[in-house]
């Protein structure tokens, strides 16, 4: 099993900069494999199906669950998010480092199934900065924004269960810190 790859769990509250950090990491390490999640949420402007997420209907999501095709799933706000099982297991068998951008609920489940997985939590410098980032993004109405901030507070409390916590105050510094962790762990 020395050829077995490494699973990296990458979490943090909405608006903390996970996607931007991952873009930087994959530019620096194109050999890392990005797992693309499925979701029932609406596609945001600029997002591409099959690149950012697989955007599917709630009925299709339920069918995948029934067929055992989802490694884990979580409800976040009103939407479902999940990790397709087959590609992740295939990449790990090929010896690849696989990065899952995953909600805190899902990370807990995955860590139980893959105890060797390395969990990294991306933390905002402060709740005030997180709120400013979410508002600047402009993708949620006020009700959704308040819900995301409430969820963020709960997620931050669970960050102590992660192997590493990286504060995203500066994108380049946070990306370098994460890259150092990944180089050490994979």
C-alpha positions as semicolon CSV with decimal commas, in nm:
position;residue;x (nm);y (nm);z (nm)
1;X;0,000;0,000;0,000
2;X;0,304;0,230;-0,029
3;X;0,152;0,356;-0,354
4;X;-0,156;0,477;-0,168
5;X;-0,213;0,848;-0,214
6;X;-0,284;1,108;0,051
7;X;-0,623;1,261;0,120
8;X;-0,625;1,628;0,222
9;X;-0,941;1,775;0,375
10;X;-0,965;2,151;0,314
11;X;-1,232;2,339;0,512
12;X;-1,322;2,684;0,632
13;X;-1,620;2,913;0,656
14;X;-1,792;3,056;0,352
15;X;-1,606;3,365;0,228
16;X;-1,269;3,277;0,387
17;X;-1,099;3,237;0,047
18;X;-1,086;2,859;0,003
19;X;-1,137;2,867;-0,375
20;X;-0,878;3,140;-0,430
21;X;-0,625;2,957;-0,212
22;X;-0,688;2,633;-0,397
23;X;-0,640;2,809;-0,732
24;X;-0,298;2,929;-0,611
25;X;-0,206;2,584;-0,476
26;X;-0,302;2,404;-0,797
27;X;-0,100;2,654;-1,002
28;X;0,204;2,580;-0,786
29;X;0,141;2,203;-0,765
30;X;-0,051;2,085;-1,073
31;X;0,027;1,725;-0,970
32;X;-0,224;1,755;-0,684
33;X;-0,569;1,624;-0,771
34;X;-0,873;1,839;-0,700
35;X;-1,189;1,654;-0,608
36;X;-1,495;1,825;-0,751
37;X;-1,801;1,818;-0,527
38;X;-2,162;1,783;-0,627
39;X;-2,412;2,041;-0,505
40;X;-2,778;2,131;-0,535
41;X;-2,713;2,504;-0,497
42;X;-2,753;2,746;-0,785
43;X;-2,447;2,821;-0,992
44;X;-2,292;3,161;-0,922
45;X;-2,182;3,392;-1,198
46;X;-1,849;3,276;-1,339
47;X;-1,874;2,923;-1,202
48;X;-1,837;2,636;-1,447
49;X;-2,019;2,305;-1,414
50;X;-1,763;2,024;-1,383
51;X;-1,486;2,266;-1,284
52;X;-1,611;2,443;-0,971
53;X;-1,882;2,192;-0,880
54;X;-2,111;1,947;-1,049
55;X;-2,441;2,132;-1,021
56;X;-2,719;1,875;-0,999
57;X;-3,085;1,863;-0,902
58;X;-3,198;1,748;-0,558
59;X;-3,354;1,440;-0,725
60;X;-3,023;1,347;-0,891
61;X;-2,843;1,400;-0,560
62;X;-3,087;1,163;-0,386
63;X;-3,039;0,902;-0,662
64;X;-2,659;0,916;-0,617
65;X;-2,707;0,872;-0,240
66;X;-2,937;0,573;-0,295
67;X;-2,680;0,414;-0,529
68;X;-2,393;0,452;-0,280
69;X;-2,207;0,689;-0,515
70;X;-2,150;0,962;-0,253
71;X;-1,861;0,936;-0,009
72;X;-2,012;1,193;0,223
73;X;-2,266;1,469;0,207
74;X;-2,378;1,761;0,415
75;X;-2,654;2,012;0,420
76;X;-2,522;2,367;0,428
77;X;-2,794;2,626;0,461
78;X;-3,065;2,510;0,221
79;X;-2,838;2,316;-0,013
80;X;-2,675;1,973;-0,028
81;X;-2,304;1,921;-0,098
82;X;-2,132;1,588;-0,148
83;X;-1,819;1,410;-0,259
84;X;-1,844;1,157;-0,541
85;X;-1,682;0,834;-0,414
86;X;-1,546;0,663;-0,725
87;X;-1,298;0,928;-0,847
88;X;-1,151;0,987;-0,499
89;X;-1,083;0,618;-0,438
90;X;-0,937;0,582;-0,788
91;X;-0,696;0,874;-0,744
92;X;-0,583;0,748;-0,403
93;X;-0,518;0,403;-0,552
94;X;-0,302;0,574;-0,818
95;X;-0,092;0,732;-0,540
96;X;-0,212;1,088;-0,595
97;X;-0,252;1,361;-0,335
98;X;-0,625;1,437;-0,346
99;X;-0,759;1,762;-0,206
100;X;-1,122;1,774;-0,097
101;X;-1,271;2,116;-0,038
102;X;-1,526;2,008;0,214
103;X;-1,767;2,144;0,471
104;X;-1,690;2,082;0,838
105;X;-1,970;1,824;0,870
106;X;-1,831;1,626;0,579
107;X;-1,473;1,649;0,702
108;X;-1,577;1,482;1,029
109;X;-1,730;1,190;0,838
110;X;-1,435;1,152;0,599
111;X;-1,180;1,160;0,883
112;X;-1,356;0,859;1,036
113;X;-1,346;0,666;0,707
114;X;-0,991;0,777;0,615
115;X;-0,810;0,824;0,947
116;X;-0,481;0,907;0,768
117;X;-0,641;1,206;0,594
118;X;-0,482;1,540;0,679
119;X;-0,733;1,810;0,777
120;X;-0,657;2,179;0,718
121;X;-0,892;2,454;0,839
122;X;-0,869;2,799;0,682
123;X;-0,955;3,064;0,939
124;X;-1,052;3,427;0,875
125;X;-0,842;3,693;1,054
126;X;-1,165;3,802;1,230
127;X;-1,543;3,769;1,199
128;X;-1,560;4,135;1,094
129;X;-1,326;4,072;0,801
130;X;-1,519;3,758;0,707
131;X;-1,844;3,956;0,700
132;X;-1,682;4,226;0,481
133;X;-1,556;3,959;0,240
134;X;-1,900;3,800;0,215
135;X;-2,067;4,137;0,158
136;X;-1,809;4,233;-0,104
137;X;-1,869;3,903;-0,284
138;X;-2,233;4,006;-0,323
139;X;-2,366;3,657;-0,391
140;X;-2,608;3,627;-0,096
141;X;-2,909;3,820;0,019
142;X;-2,908;3,952;0,376
143;X;-3,087;3,646;0,517
144;X;-2,837;3,406;0,354
145;X;-2,545;3,623;0,466
146;X;-2,660;3,616;0,829
147;X;-2,709;3,238;0,805
148;X;-2,356;3,193;0,660
149;X;-2,206;3,401;0,944
150;X;-2,394;3,194;1,204
151;X;-2,269;2,873;1,040
152;X;-1,916;3,020;1,026
153;X;-1,914;3,073;1,404
154;X;-2,010;2,708;1,458
155;X;-1,749;2,588;1,207
156;X;-1,473;2,792;1,370
157;X;-1,551;2,624;1,703
158;X;-1,481;2,287;1,538
159;X;-1,150;2,401;1,388
160;X;-0,967;2,259;1,691
161;X;-1,047;1,911;1,556
162;X;-0,828;1,979;1,250
163;X;-0,463;1,886;1,211
164;X;-0,370;2,238;1,096
165;X;-0,525;2,584;1,117
166;X;-0,412;2,847;0,865
167;X;-0,524;3,210;0,905
168;X;-0,599;3,369;0,567
169;X;-0,489;3,726;0,632
170;X;-0,266;3,739;0,322
171;X;-0,348;3,505;0,033
172;X;0,015;3,448;-0,067
173;X;0,129;3,383;0,291
174;X;-0,163;3,148;0,359
175;X;-0,101;2,963;0,030
176;X;0,269;2,925;0,113
177;X;0,184;2,794;0,461
178;X;-0,062;2,541;0,315
179;X;0,191;2,436;0,051
180;X;0,451;2,376;0,324
181;X;0,199;2,156;0,508
182;X;0,111;1,962;0,190
183;X;0,476;1,910;0,096
184;X;0,542;1,773;0,446
185;X;0,234;1,549;0,456
186;X;0,218;1,409;0,102
